[in-house]
Structures are given as structure tokens and as C-alpha cells.
Coordinates of C-alpha atoms and ligand atoms in Angstrom, one line a residue:
X1 CA 0.1 -0.1 0.2
X2 CA 1.9 3.0 -1.1
X3 CA 5.8 2.7 -2.0
X4 CA 8.4 5.1 -1.5
X5 CA 11.6 5.2 -2.6
X6 CA 14.1 8.2 -2.2
X7 CA 17.9 8.8 -3.3
X8 CA 20.5 11.1 -2.4
X9 CA 24.0 10.5 -3.7
X10 CA 26.4 11.1 -6.9
X11 CA 24.6 8.5 -9.4
X12 CA 21.8 9.2 -12.0
X13 CA 18.8 8.8 -9.6
X14 CA 16.5 8.2 -12.3
X15 CA 17.3 4.3 -13.0
X16 CA 17.9 3.7 -8.9
X17 CA 14.3 5.6 -8.6
X18 CA 12.5 3.2 -11.3
X19 CA 14.3 -0.1 -10.0
X20 CA 13.3 0.7 -6.6
X21 CA 9.8 1.3 -7.5
X22 CA 9.7 -2.0 -9.4
X23 CA 10.4 -3.7 -6.6
X24 CA 7.8 -1.9 -4.3
X25 CA 5.1 -2.9 -6.9
X26 CA 4.2 -5.8 -4.9
X27 CA 2.7 -3.8 -2.5
X28 CA -0.3 -2.7 -4.3
X29 CA -0.6 0.5 -6.1
X30 CA -2.7 2.2 -8.9
X31 CA -0.4 5.7 -10.1
X32 CA 3.4 6.4 -10.0
X33 CA 5.6 9.0 -10.1
X34 CA 8.8 10.8 -9.6
X35 CA 10.6 13.8 -8.7
X36 CA 14.3 14.4 -9.3
X37 CA 16.3 17.5 -7.9
X38 CA 19.8 18.2 -9.4
X39 CA 21.1 21.5 -9.9
X40 CA 18.1 23.3 -8.8
X41 CA 16.0 22.1 -11.9
X42 CA 13.3 19.3 -11.3
X43 CA 12.5 16.6 -13.4
X44 CA 9.2 15.6 -12.5
X45 CA 7.1 12.5 -14.2
X46 CA 3.8 10.8 -13.2
X47 CA 1.8 8.0 -14.8
X48 CA -1.5 6.3 -14.2
X49 CA -1.5 2.6 -13.9
X50 CA 1.8 0.4 -14.3
X51 CA 5.3 1.4 -13.5
X52 CA 5.8 0.6 -17.0
X53 CA 3.3 3.5 -18.4
X54 CA 5.9 5.7 -16.3
X55 CA 9.1 4.0 -17.6
X56 CA 7.4 4.9 -21.5
X57 CA 7.2 8.3 -20.4
X58 CA 10.8 8.9 -19.0
X59 CA 14.3 8.5 -20.5
X60 CA 16.9 6.4 -18.8
X61 CA 19.5 7.8 -20.5
X62 CA 18.6 11.1 -19.2
X63 CA 21.8 12.7 -18.4
X64 CA 21.6 13.5 -14.6
X65 CA 24.7 13.6 -12.8
X66 CA 23.7 12.8 -9.1
X67 CA 21.3 14.7 -6.8
X68 CA 18.4 13.8 -4.8
X69 CA 15.3 11.8 -6.0
X70 CA 11.8 10.6 -4.3
X71 CA 9.5 7.9 -6.3
X72 CA 5.9 6.9 -5.1
X73 CA 3.5 4.3 -5.9
X74 CA 0.0 5.3 -5.0
X75 CA -2.4 3.0 -3.7
X76 CA -5.9 5.6 -4.1
X77 CA -7.0 6.7 -0.5
X78 CA -8.1 10.1 -1.0
X79 CA -9.6 10.9 -4.4
X80 CA -9.0 8.4 -7.5
X81 CA -6.0 7.1 -9.4
X82 CA -5.8 9.9 -11.6
X83 CA -2.5 11.7 -12.9
X84 CA -3.5 15.0 -10.7
X85 CA -3.4 12.7 -8.0
X86 CA -0.4 10.9 -8.1
X87 CA 2.3 11.7 -6.1
X88 CA 5.0 13.5 -5.7
X89 CA 3.0 16.8 -4.9
X90 CA 4.5 20.3 -4.4
X91 CA 4.1 23.7 -3.2
X92 CA 2.9 26.7 -4.7
X93 CA 6.4 28.2 -5.6
X94 CA 7.4 24.5 -7.1
X95 CA 10.2 24.4 -4.6
X96 CA 9.1 21.6 -2.6
X97 CA 8.1 17.9 -3.6
X98 CA 6.9 15.2 -1.4
X99 CA 5.9 11.7 -1.4
X100 CA 3.9 10.5 1.3
X101 CA 2.4 6.9 2.5
X102 CA -0.1 7.5 5.3
X103 CA -3.3 9.3 6.0
X104 CA -3.2 13.1 7.2
X105 CA -6.4 13.1 9.0
X106 CA -6.7 16.9 9.7
X107 CA -5.7 18.0 6.0
X108 CA -9.2 19.5 5.3
X109 CA -8.7 22.2 8.7
X110 CA -5.2 22.9 7.1
X111 CA -6.2 22.9 3.2
X112 CA -8.7 25.7 4.5
X113 CA -6.2 27.6 6.4
X114 CA -3.5 27.4 3.6
X115 CA -6.4 28.5 0.9
X116 CA -7.1 31.3 3.2
X117 CA -3.6 32.2 3.0
X118 CA -3.7 32.0 -0.7
X119 CA -2.4 28.6 -1.7
X120 CA -3.6 26.8 -4.5
X121 CA -4.3 23.1 -4.7
X122 CA -4.3 20.8 -8.1
X123 CA -5.1 17.5 -6.2
X124 CA -8.1 16.0 -4.1
X125 CA -5.3 14.1 -2.0
X126 CA -4.5 14.9 1.9
X127 CA -0.9 15.0 0.9
X128 CA -0.7 18.2 -0.9
X129 CA -1.1 20.3 2.3
X130 CA 2.2 18.9 3.5
X131 CA 4.4 21.0 0.6
X132 CA 2.0 24.2 1.1
X133 CA 2.7 23.8 4.6
X134 CA 6.5 23.3 4.4
X135 CA 6.3 26.1 2.1
X136 CA 4.2 28.3 4.5
X137 CA 7.0 28.1 6.8
X138 CA 9.9 28.6 4.6
X139 CA 8.1 31.8 3.8
X140 CA 8.9 33.0 7.1
X141 CA 12.6 32.2 6.9
X142 CA 13.1 28.8 8.6
X143 CA 15.3 26.0 6.8
X144 CA 14.3 23.2 5.2
X145 CA 14.7 21.1 8.4
X146 CA 13.2 23.3 10.6
X147 CA 10.0 24.0 8.1
X148 CA 9.4 20.1 8.1
X149 CA 9.6 19.8 11.6
X150 CA 7.1 22.7 12.4
X151 CA 4.9 21.4 9.6
X152 CA 4.7 18.0 11.1
X153 CA 3.8 19.2 14.5
X154 CA 0.4 20.5 12.6
X155 CA -0.2 17.5 10.9
X156 CA -2.1 14.6 12.7
X157 CA -2.1 11.2 11.1
X158 CA 0.3 8.5 9.8
X159 CA 3.1 9.3 7.5
X160 CA 6.3 8.5 5.9
X161 CA 7.2 11.1 4.0
X162 CA 10.1 11.9 1.6
X163 CA 10.9 15.8 1.0
X164 CA 13.0 17.3 -1.4
X165 CA 13.7 21.6 -1.8
X166 CA 15.3 23.3 -4.5
X167 CA 16.4 25.9 -1.8
X168 CA 18.5 23.0 -0.3
X169 CA 19.0 20.7 -3.4
X170 CA 21.6 18.4 -2.0
X171 CA 19.1 17.5 0.8
X172 CA 16.5 14.7 1.1
X173 CA 14.2 14.2 4.2
X174 CA 12.7 11.5 5.4
X175 CA 10.1 11.3 8.3
X176 CA 8.0 8.6 9.7
X177 CA 5.0 8.3 11.9
X178 CA 3.3 4.9 11.8
X179 CA 4.0 4.0 8.1
X180 CA 6.8 2.0 7.3
X181 CA 10.2 3.8 6.5
X182 CA 13.8 2.7 6.5
X183 CA 17.2 4.4 5.2
X184 CA 20.2 2.5 3.4
X185 CA 23.7 3.4 3.5
X186 CA 26.4 2.8 1.8
X187 CA 30.2 3.1 2.2
X188 CA 30.5 4.7 -0.8
X189 CA 28.1 8.1 -0.6
X190 CA 24.8 6.5 -1.7
X191 CA 21.6 7.3 0.7
X192 CA 18.6 5.8 0.3
X193 CA 14.8 6.0 1.9
X194 CA 12.0 3.2 1.2
X195 CA 9.1 1.6 2.5
X196 CA 10.6 -1.6 2.8
X197 CA 14.4 -3.4 2.3
X198 CA 13.2 -5.3 -1.0
X199 CA 13.5 -1.8 -2.7
X200 CA 17.2 -1.6 -1.9
X201 CA 18.7 -5.4 -1.5
X202 CA 20.5 -4.6 -5.0
X203 CA 22.3 -1.6 -3.6
X204 CA 23.0 -2.1 0.1
X205 CA 22.3 -4.5 2.7
X206 CA 22.9 -1.8 5.1
X207 CA 19.8 -0.5 7.1
X208 CA 18.5 1.6 9.5
X209 CA 15.2 1.4 10.7
X210 CA 13.3 4.6 11.9
X211 CA 11.1 5.1 14.6
X212 CA 7.9 7.1 14.9
X213 CA 8.8 10.6 14.9
X214 CA 12.2 10.4 13.8
X215 CA 13.3 12.0 10.3
X216 CA 16.5 11.4 8.6
X217 CA 18.1 14.0 6.4
X218 CA 20.0 12.7 3.6
X219 CA 22.8 14.0 1.2
X220 CA 25.6 12.8 -0.8
X221 CA 28.5 12.7 1.9
X222 CA 26.3 11.7 4.8
X223 CA 23.0 11.5 7.0
X224 CA 21.8 12.7 10.1
X225 CA 19.1 11.0 12.3
X226 CA 16.9 13.2 14.8
X227 CA 13.6 13.0 16.3
X228 CA 10.8 15.6 15.0
X229 CA 11.5 17.6 18.1
X230 CA 15.1 18.2 17.2
X231 CA 17.4 15.6 19.2
X232 CA 19.8 13.9 17.7
X233 CA 20.3 10.0 17.8
X234 CA 22.7 7.4 17.3
X235 CA 21.3 4.7 15.8
X236 CA 22.2 1.2 15.1
X237 CA 22.7 -0.1 11.8
X238 CA 21.1 -3.4 10.8
X239 CA 22.7 -5.7 8.0
X240 CA 20.2 -7.8 5.6
X241 CA 20.5 -11.2 5.3
X242 CA 17.9 -11.5 2.6
X243 CA 19.0 -13.5 -0.5
X244 CA 18.7 -11.3 -3.8
X245 CA 17.0 -14.7 -5.5
X246 CA 14.3 -14.4 -2.5
X247 CA 12.5 -11.5 -4.5
X248 CA 13.1 -13.3 -8.0
X249 CA 10.9 -15.6 -9.7
X250 CA 13.1 -18.1 -10.2
X251 CA 11.6 -19.3 -13.6
X252 CA 8.3 -19.7 -11.8
X253 CA 5.4 -17.9 -14.1
X254 CA 4.3 -16.0 -10.8
X255 CA 5.4 -15.2 -7.2
X256 CA 2.5 -16.9 -6.3
X257 CA 3.0 -20.0 -7.8
X258 CA 6.6 -20.2 -6.6
X259 CA 5.6 -19.1 -2.9
X260 CA 3.2 -21.8 -3.0
X261 CA 5.9 -24.4 -4.0
X262 CA 8.3 -22.7 -1.1
X263 CA 5.3 -23.7 1.5
X264 CA 7.3 -26.9 2.2
X265 CA 10.2 -24.9 2.9
X266 CA 8.8 -22.3 4.9
X267 CA 7.7 -24.8 7.3
X268 CA 10.9 -26.0 7.6
X269 CA 12.6 -22.6 8.0
X270 CA 9.9 -21.9 10.9
X271 CA 10.3 -25.3 12.9
X272 CA 14.5 -25.7 12.1
X273 CA 16.5 -25.4 15.6
X274 CA 13.2 -24.8 17.4
X275 CA 12.5 -28.7 18.1
X276 CA 14.0 -30.2 21.3
X277 CA 12.6 -33.8 20.7
X278 CA 13.8 -35.0 23.9
X279 CA 12.1 -32.6 25.8
X280 CA 9.0 -32.9 23.6
X281 CA 9.2 -28.9 23.2
X282 CA 9.9 -25.9 21.2
X283 CA 12.8 -23.7 21.8
X284 CA 11.9 -20.3 20.9
X285 CA 14.8 -17.9 21.6
X286 CA 12.5 -14.9 20.8
X287 CA 10.4 -15.6 23.9
X288 CA 12.8 -17.0 25.9
X289 CA 13.0 -13.8 28.1
X290 CA 9.6 -13.8 29.1
X291 CA 9.2 -17.9 29.5
X292 CA 8.4 -17.6 33.4
X293 CA 5.7 -14.7 32.4
X294 CA 4.2 -17.5 30.2
X295 CA 4.2 -20.0 32.2
X296 CA 1.7 -17.8 34.2
X297 CA -0.6 -16.8 31.4
X298 CA -4.2 -17.8 31.9
X299 CA -5.8 -16.0 28.5
X300 CA -4.3 -15.6 25.3
X301 CA -5.9 -13.2 22.9
X302 CA -4.4 -13.4 19.3
X303 CA -5.1 -10.4 17.2
X304 CA -4.7 -10.1 13.5
X305 CA -6.0 -9.1 9.8
X306 CA -7.0 -11.2 7.1
X307 CA -5.0 -14.4 6.3
X308 CA -3.0 -14.1 9.5
X309 CA -6.3 -13.7 11.0
X310 CA -7.3 -17.0 9.9
X311 CA -3.8 -18.5 11.3
X312 CA -4.8 -17.3 14.2
X313 CA -8.1 -18.6 14.4
X314 CA -6.7 -22.4 13.9
X315 CA -3.9 -21.0 17.0
X316 CA -6.9 -20.2 19.0
X317 CA -7.8 -24.1 18.9
X318 CA -4.1 -25.3 19.0
X319 CA -3.5 -23.0 22.0
X320 CA -6.5 -24.3 24.0
X321 CA -6.0 -27.9 22.9
X322 CA -2.6 -28.3 23.6
X323 CA -1.7 -25.9 26.6
X324 CA -5.3 -25.7 28.1
X325 CA -4.6 -21.8 28.1
X326 CA -7.9 -20.1 27.2
X327 CA -7.4 -18.2 23.9
X328 CA -9.3 -16.1 21.5
X329 CA -8.5 -14.9 18.4
X330 CA -10.1 -11.1 17.6
X331 CA -9.8 -8.9 14.3
X332 CA -7.3 -6.3 15.0
X333 CA -9.8 -3.5 13.4
X334 CA -12.4 -4.6 16.1
X335 CA -10.0 -5.0 19.1
X336 CA -8.6 -1.7 18.7
X337 CA -12.0 0.1 18.8
X338 CA -13.8 -2.1 21.5
X339 CA -13.2 -1.9 25.0
X340 CA -11.5 -5.2 25.1
X341 CA -10.9 -6.6 28.9
X342 CA -7.4 -7.1 29.5
X343 CA -7.2 -9.7 32.5
X344 CA -4.0 -10.1 34.9
X345 CA -1.7 -12.6 33.6
X346 CA -3.2 -12.5 29.8
X347 CA -0.8 -11.6 26.8
X348 CA -1.7 -10.4 23.5
X349 CA -0.2 -12.1 20.3
X350 CA -0.1 -9.7 17.0
X351 CA 0.2 -12.5 13.8
X352 CA 1.6 -10.3 10.8
X353 CA 3.7 -10.7 7.6
X354 CA 4.3 -7.7 6.8
X355 CA 4.7 -6.4 10.4
X356 CA 3.3 -3.0 9.3
X357 CA -0.3 -3.5 9.3
X358 CA -1.9 -0.5 11.0
X359 CA -4.9 -2.1 12.8
X360 CA -2.7 -4.7 14.4
X361 CA 0.1 -2.2 15.0
X362 CA -3.0 -0.5 16.7
X363 CA -4.3 -3.1 18.6
X364 CA -0.8 -3.6 20.1
X365 CA -0.9 -0.1 21.4
X366 CA -4.4 -0.9 22.8
X367 CA -3.4 -3.3 24.8
X368 CA 0.1 -2.2 25.9
X369 CA -1.9 0.6 27.2
X370 CA -3.6 -1.6 29.4
X371 CA -0.5 -2.9 30.1
X372 CA -0.9 -6.4 28.4
X373 CA 2.0 -8.6 27.8
X374 CA 2.6 -8.3 23.8
X375 CA 4.2 -10.9 21.5
X376 CA 4.6 -11.0 17.7
X377 CA 4.8 -13.6 15.1
X378 CA 6.4 -11.5 12.2
X379 CA 7.8 -12.4 9.0
X380 CA 9.6 -9.1 8.1
X381 CA 12.6 -8.6 10.3
X382 CA 12.7 -5.2 12.0
X383 CA 9.2 -4.3 11.3
X384 CA 7.1 -2.0 13.1
X385 CA 5.3 -4.7 15.2
X386 CA 8.3 -7.1 15.6
X387 CA 9.5 -3.8 17.3
X388 CA 6.5 -2.7 19.1
X389 CA 6.2 -6.3 20.8
X390 CA 7.3 -6.9 24.3
X391 CA 8.8 -10.4 22.8
X392 CA 8.2 -12.5 19.6
X393 CA 9.1 -15.4 17.0
X394 CA 10.2 -14.5 13.3
X395 CA 8.7 -16.9 10.8
X396 CA 11.9 -16.7 8.8
X397 CA 10.0 -17.4 5.5
X398 CA 11.9 -14.7 3.7
X399 CA 10.2 -12.1 1.3
X400 CA 6.7 -13.2 0.2
X401 CA 5.8 -10.7 -2.9
X402 CA 2.8 -12.1 -4.2
X403 CA -0.1 -10.2 -2.5
X404 CA -2.0 -13.2 -1.4
X405 CA -0.3 -14.7 1.6
X406 CA 0.4 -18.4 1.2
X407 CA 4.2 -19.5 2.3
X408 CA 3.9 -17.0 5.4
X409 CA 0.5 -18.6 6.5
X410 CA 1.6 -21.9 6.7
X411 CA 5.1 -20.8 8.2
X412 CA 2.2 -18.9 10.6
X413 CA 0.5 -21.8 11.5
X414 CA 4.0 -23.9 12.3
X415 CA 5.2 -21.0 14.6
X416 CA 1.6 -21.4 16.4
X417 CA 2.1 -25.1 16.9
X418 CA 5.2 -24.5 18.1
X419 CA 4.0 -21.8 20.8
X420 CA 1.6 -23.8 21.5
X421 CA 3.6 -26.9 22.4
X422 CA 5.7 -24.6 24.4
X423 CA 2.8 -23.2 26.5
X424 CA 1.4 -27.0 26.9
X425 CA 4.7 -28.5 28.0
X426 CA 4.9 -25.4 30.4
X427 CA 1.7 -26.7 31.9
X428 CA 0.3 -30.3 31.4
X429 CA 1.0 -31.6 27.7
X430 CA 2.3 -35.1 28.3
X431 CA 6.1 -35.7 26.9
X432 CA 4.9 -38.6 24.8
X433 CA 2.4 -36.4 23.2
X434 CA 4.8 -33.4 22.9
X435 CA 7.2 -36.0 21.0
X436 CA 4.3 -37.1 19.1
X437 CA 3.7 -33.4 17.5
X438 CA 7.5 -32.9 17.0
X439 CA 7.6 -36.2 15.0
X440 CA 4.6 -35.6 13.0
X441 CA 5.6 -31.6 12.4
X442 CA 9.1 -32.7 11.1
X443 CA 7.1 -35.0 8.6
X444 CA 4.9 -32.7 7.2
X445 CA 7.3 -30.4 4.5
X446 CA 7.7 -34.3 2.9
X447 CA 3.7 -34.9 2.4
X448 CA 3.3 -30.9 1.4
X449 CA 6.1 -32.0 -1.4
X450 CA 3.6 -34.9 -2.2
X451 CA 0.7 -33.0 -2.4
X452 CA 2.6 -30.6 -4.5
X453 CA 3.1 -33.3 -7.1
X454 CA -0.5 -33.2 -7.8
X455 CA -0.3 -29.9 -9.1
X456 CA -1.3 -30.9 -12.4
X457 CA -4.5 -32.6 -11.1
X458 CA -5.4 -29.6 -9.2
X459 CA -4.9 -27.6 -12.3
X460 CA -7.5 -29.8 -14.3
X461 CA -9.8 -29.3 -11.3
X462 CA -9.8 -25.6 -11.6
X463 CA -10.4 -26.0 -15.2
X464 CA -13.3 -28.1 -14.7
X465 CA -14.5 -25.6 -12.0
X466 CA -13.5 -22.5 -13.8
X467 CA -16.8 -22.3 -15.5
X468 CA -18.7 -20.9 -12.3
X469 CA -19.1 -18.0 -10.4
X470 CA -19.9 -18.9 -6.8
X471 CA -18.6 -21.0 -4.5
X472 CA -19.2 -22.3 -0.8
X473 CA -16.0 -23.7 0.8
X474 CA -16.9 -25.9 4.0
X475 CA -14.9 -27.3 6.9
X476 CA -15.0 -27.9 10.6
X477 CA -12.7 -27.4 13.9
X478 CA -9.3 -26.8 12.9
X479 CA -10.2 -26.6 8.9
X480 CA -13.3 -24.2 9.5
X481 CA -10.5 -21.2 9.3
X482 CA -9.2 -23.4 6.0
X483 CA -12.3 -23.2 4.3
X484 CA -12.3 -19.4 4.8
X485 CA -8.7 -18.8 3.9
X486 CA -9.5 -21.1 0.6
X487 CA -12.8 -18.8 0.1
X488 CA -10.4 -15.7 0.5
X489 CA -7.8 -16.7 -1.7
X490 CA -10.1 -17.6 -4.7
X491 CA -12.0 -14.1 -4.4
X492 CA -8.4 -12.3 -3.7
X493 CA -6.9 -13.5 -7.3
X494 CA -10.3 -14.7 -9.4
X495 CA -12.8 -12.0 -8.2
X496 CA -15.5 -14.8 -8.0
X497 CA -17.7 -14.6 -5.1
X498 CA -16.3 -17.5 -2.4
X499 CA -17.8 -18.0 0.8
X500 CA -16.2 -19.8 3.6
X501 CA -18.0 -21.5 6.3
X502 CA -18.3 -23.7 9.3
X503 CA -19.9 -26.9 7.9
X504 CA -22.4 -27.3 11.2
X505 CA -23.4 -23.7 10.0
X506 CA -24.6 -24.7 6.5
X507 CA -28.3 -25.8 7.7
X508 CA -28.7 -22.5 9.2
X509 CA -28.7 -20.4 5.9
X510 CA -26.1 -21.0 3.2
X511 CA -27.9 -24.0 2.2
X512 CA -30.3 -21.9 0.7
X513 CA -28.0 -21.1 -1.8
X514 CA -27.1 -24.7 -3.3
X515 CA -28.2 -25.9 -6.5
X516 CA -26.1 -27.0 -9.8
X517 CA -24.4 -23.9 -10.3
X518 CA -23.2 -23.5 -7.0
X519 CA -20.5 -26.1 -6.2
X520 CA -19.1 -26.5 -2.8
X521 CA -15.3 -27.3 -1.5
X522 CA -15.5 -29.3 1.5
X523 CA -12.5 -30.3 3.4
X524 CA -13.4 -33.8 4.6
X525 CA -10.4 -35.1 6.1
X526 CA -10.4 -38.5 8.1
X527 CA -10.3 -36.8 11.7
X528 CA -13.1 -36.4 15.0
X529 CA -15.4 -34.7 12.6
X530 CA -15.3 -36.7 9.5
X531 CA -18.6 -38.2 9.9
X532 CA -20.2 -34.6 10.3
X533 CA -18.5 -33.4 7.2
X534 CA -20.4 -36.5 5.4
X535 CA -23.1 -35.9 6.0
X536 CA -22.8 -32.2 5.0
X537 CA -21.6 -33.3 1.4
X538 CA -25.0 -35.8 1.6
X539 CA -26.9 -33.0 1.8
X540 CA -25.7 -30.9 -0.7
X541 CA -25.6 -33.6 -3.0
X542 CA -29.4 -34.1 -2.1
X543 CA -29.8 -30.6 -3.3
X544 CA -28.0 -31.4 -6.9
X545 CA -24.5 -29.3 -5.6
X546 CA -21.5 -30.4 -6.6
X547 CA -18.9 -30.8 -4.4
X548 CA -14.8 -30.9 -4.7
X549 CA -13.3 -32.8 -1.3
X550 CA -10.3 -32.4 0.2
X551 CA -9.9 -35.9 1.6
X552 CA -7.3 -38.2 3.4
X553 CA -5.6 -40.9 1.3
X554 CA -7.0 -44.4 1.6
X555 CA -10.6 -42.8 1.8
X556 CA -12.4 -44.6 -1.1
X557 CA -16.0 -44.0 0.2
X558 CA -15.6 -40.5 -0.3
X559 CA -15.4 -41.0 -4.1
X560 CA -19.0 -42.1 -4.1
X561 CA -20.1 -39.2 -2.6
X562 CA -17.9 -36.4 -3.8
X563 CA -17.9 -35.2 -7.6
X564 CA -14.0 -34.8 -7.4
X565 CA -11.6 -35.8 -4.6
X566 CA -8.1 -34.3 -4.0
X567 CA -6.0 -36.3 -1.8
X568 CA -3.3 -35.3 1.3
X569 CA -1.6 -37.5 3.1
X570 CA -3.0 -38.7 6.5
X571 CA -1.6 -36.3 9.6
X572 CA -2.5 -35.3 13.2
X573 CA -5.5 -33.7 13.0
X574 CA -4.3 -29.9 14.9
X575 CA -1.6 -30.2 12.0
X576 CA -3.9 -30.9 9.0
X577 CA -4.6 -27.3 8.1
X578 CA -0.6 -27.0 7.1
X579 CA -1.8 -29.9 4.1
X580 CA -5.3 -29.1 3.5
X581 CA -4.5 -25.5 2.7
X582 CA -2.0 -26.2 0.0
X583 CA -4.5 -28.0 -2.7
X584 CA -6.8 -25.0 -1.9
X585 CA -4.1 -22.4 -2.5
X586 CA -3.1 -24.3 -6.1
X587 CA -6.8 -24.2 -6.9
X588 CA -7.3 -20.7 -6.4
X589 CA -3.8 -19.9 -8.2
X590 CA -4.9 -22.3 -11.1
X591 CA -8.3 -20.3 -11.3
X592 CA -7.0 -16.9 -11.5
X593 CA -4.7 -17.6 -14.3
X594 CA -7.3 -19.3 -16.4
X595 CA -9.3 -16.5 -15.9
X596 CA -6.5 -14.4 -17.0
X597 CA -5.6 -12.1 -14.2
X598 CA -2.7 -10.9 -12.9
X599 CA -2.5 -12.9 -9.7
X600 CA 0.5 -11.4 -8.2
X601 CA -1.1 -8.1 -8.0
X602 CA -4.7 -8.5 -7.6
X603 CA -6.8 -5.3 -8.7
X604 CA -7.7 -3.0 -5.7
X605 CA -5.4 -5.1 -2.9
X606 CA -2.5 -4.0 -1.4
X607 CA 0.2 -6.4 0.2
X608 CA 1.0 -4.1 3.0
X609 CA -2.0 -2.5 4.6
X610 CA -0.4 0.2 6.2
X611 CA -4.0 2.6 6.8
X612 CA -6.7 1.7 8.1
Ligands
M6R1 O1 1.1 -8.3 6.8 P1 -0.3 -8.9 7.4 O2 0.1 -10.3 7.7 O3 -0.5 -8.1 8.6 O4 -1.4 -8.9 6.7 C1 -2.7 -9.2 6.8 C2 -3.8 -9.1 5.8 O5 -4.0 -8.0 5.0 C3 -3.2 -10.3 4.6 O6 -3.1 -11.5 5.1 C4 -4.4 -10.1 3.6 O7 -5.5 -10.6 4.0 C5 -3.6 -11.2 2.1 N1 -3.6 -10.3 1.0 C6 -4.2 -12.5 2.2 O8 -3.9 -13.1 1.2

């Protein structure tokens, strides 16, 4: 959701900004733009649609020898995706250009005040007030940095900003509050600002994460970091470990397919080095320091959004079943606005791939305000949620570029199993049970690879069902959230209507929809609720509904009930979701591709939802 790249140095900023914007494409956007400042001259270009449109309008060979530049991919919030609304935005005197990710909540008031002072606005965006506000302070005689600071004290809201000003042409100022922003540095005078590290991997691995209300001043000779109130700070330089290949398609037609095929590896990376077989428990370095507090908790709230929320739903069952600690999953967008009851000896766990989801972050702030212990399961190292929590566990799944979350979902499930196991072994879970879970968890990647071998069959199924525009996904117990996830994935990338339902609820409404044109995908694995699922399938068949079933290998009976069956290997019931979701991810992928959509960048969606 909006991507920002900024550069200060002695190289031509144009290809650096365009390259960075391409790397940020996965975040989701509908227009893009750049502004470069060299020897007091601006080069500005914007376009609606893909970066290719922007590239067509500019020449890489334009001879710009160094300078400062800012680039932006915009995901429309205030105003349609038009050229006028595309960033960067400028001041009346054209000296100040700004790119922004976030929302300025009091922009209407500020805009009215500025209009009264004679400022002219062109766009419908909230962002445009920023360059005008900075201009207003510059006119009063404040230098660039001070003007930015004063402007920041006037605005309310969330922002990651990059700002350039022809009065001080060697400077790029980057400011952060709640929206993600980091700084990249090199030893040879190249400085960068970006929404995330993937944009910088080809240039540097040395990163400084900005905290809220911090700003960086970059130029070709160095950088300074200060708080918005002007206190200078010494920040730690972190070195990124991500491999360049992790952000390449490596021969796959789409990132989504590559990432589905990386699901077994994601499970391996989540569990490697974290299993202690002889003690039947998990070793989780990130929560080691708070293990005593964790041994005393009697409630765990899990909070997240989207697919991460669905992982959390499974987490709730896992924690209760394995540890006996009461648990509840809550949408972060609800948790942050209700008045959650936080009892003594409870903890909140935020689950997030990006670590930047605005609602999840806000839910954590709310919990912390009420003195609750905060934990995180996060994929992106150094992200806001990772830094906000008291302790946490990283997924180590590597960058996930496809907007639809796939490999990180199974990674989140793996970490939730480890956490539930850890809490269980602190309490009443037996050594034998613990060992059984460890053994089975270790065998999952192999079983997942067996499922992946069925990709051609699943593609065939997707083709067979691709003519339908409505789907019901059904599951029970651990597989109910998998029904939701299967449906979410299908609608996200294929734009067909798909509803996930707890199969036990089918008779309470959705059964009314069933007919021969409304197929159901039923997760009917051989487990404690299999017979119930079988009855649901019978009921659908009795109403001429078609059924595609996900069943456990060896269940021949189901072929007589369902129209089509995809088999998965047998595993322990609490671990099943890691296997049952895999065919559903593949089904959604092939379905979306068959319908001719760009599955890596579904319309209207953003990878990282940094505004609420
Ligand atoms: O980065 P997060 O895990 O916090 O993101 C949460 C959701 O926005 C995300 O899972 C979203 O639902 C995906 N598009 C699902 O595929």
C-alpha cells in the first residue's frame, strides 16, 4: 500500500528510483511518479497504471549526474487514481516536492487555512497540504529542516514522507510516523529511503529502521537522524540477510506459484533449530526472556487481519487444545476500537506477515496501554510490529512478494503449533504427546511435497470448475479457518464470489444457495469430525450441488459421495491445516490464471495495509 523510494548521492537517480519502484510494485498501487532535483532543476514525471507507463514517459539515459530524488507508488485513498492525484506533490512555488504513505487526518482544516492564505491546490489528496505547509514555514525564514519539523507538529495522522527542496538541493528529508520507512546507507556516498528493504537489496544491505516521530536528513556526503523535535540520535545499523533470489521469480511464471511451491521450505524454516525432541517441546529464542511470565498466563488473545487472522483462528484452537490456556482470536480492526477486557496474567499475540498492518499495530498499542504483555509472530525482520512487541518469534519465511499470502500462512501455522506446544509443555501436555507432535511436524514438509506433485491434477480441477462464479467452502474444527482461507484466496485473485463457512452452520442459511451452479469445496479429512462432514456432503448432493472434496489418502468411500476428490496424506488433526490449505492455494492460483488475471497483483489490493 503506497511505496516510497528516495535517493541522495552522486549517481543518476532516475534508474535507481525506477528500479526501486519496480521492487515495491508488489505492495499494490494504481499510479506512480518521480521527482528528481539536480542543480536546482526538477525532473518530474507521473503516470496512472503500471510502472511501465511511467517508464514510457521518461528516458533512463537522461543525463542526470547525481542529486536527490523521490519516487512513489500510490494506492488511492483520497481521490481517484488520476495523474493529478499521483505523487509527488508540490508547493505553489514548485520548490518543495513530497511523496507520502499514510493518511493526514486533519488535512481538510489545514487545507482551508492554507487556501485562506492564498495557496492553490490541484489534487484531491490529503498529501498535498504537506508541501504547502512546509512552504508556508519556509516563507517565514525557517530553513528546510526546521520547516519540515514545524509542519509535522501541525499535522495529525500517519506518514512516511520523503521531501526535497530546491532551496537546499543536496538534501532529502525522510520522516516517519506509523507508516513504514527505513534508510539504506553505503560506504561510497549513496543514501536511500524506502518503505521496505526489498527496494534496496541491489544497492545495500545496511539498513537503519526509523522509529515513529524520527526523521533522517540524507545528502551525498552523509546522513543525520533526529527526532521530529530536533534531538539527534545514534541509530544501530542492521545488516540484511535476505538473498537476492528470494525476490526473483526463479523460473516460475508468478511469485504466487513460486511461493506456494516454497510452502514446505517455509515450514522447515519455521521449525528448524526450534524442536527439542527429548523434551517434547519447542525452543523459541525470541520468547526465552519472558518464559516465566508465559508460564503464568491464563489467557491469550490473538489479533491479526486477513489471512493472518485465519492463522490466528487455528492458533486459538491449538493453544486451547495443547496447553489448556484459554484463547480467543480477534480482528485487530475490532480490538482496537472496542473496550477489550484485559485481565491479569494474560497476553496478546499479534500475527502479521508484513509487520506493518495498521490495524494490528493499533491493537497492540491498545493492549500495551492496558499493560498487557505483547507478543508477535512476524515475518519481516525489523518491522514496526516486531519492534513494538515485548517479545516475539520470527517466521523466517523470506520475502513474500505475491499479494495473496501463501507460504507465510503455513509458516504462521507452524510457529503457532510451536508456541502452543511450548505453552502446553509448560503446563499439562505429556512428554509423549509433545514428542508425537514434534515427529509429525517434522514429517510435514515431505507430505507437502507429495501434495505439490498433484499440481497438474489440481490445475485440471481448476479448469473444470472455472466456469462457476459462486463457491461455498466448508470445513469444521481446525479446517473451518481453512475453508475461510480457501474462499478468501479464490476471491482475492479470481474475483469470483466464494464464501467460507463452518460446515456445522451450513443448515442455518447457506444451504439455501445450493444448486447445480453453486459448487462446494468440502474439507473432509479423516478426523474427529469426518462423519459430520460426510453428512454435509450428502445434504449438498441431495440438492444437486457439486462437491470438490479434500480428503485423506485411503478414503475410497468419498469418491462415491463427492464429484471430485483431491487427496492429502494423513497427519495429526491439529496439524492438518498445513496440508489441507495447500491444494486450496493451488486451486485458487490456477483458477485466477485461467481467468486471465494478474494473480501477483490483484486489483484493489495492497500487500501491506499500512492505513486503516
Ligand atoms: O501483513 P499482514 O499479515 O499483517 O497482512 C494481513 C492481511 O492484510 C493479509 O493477510 C491479506 O489478507 C492477504 N492479502 C491475504 O492473502
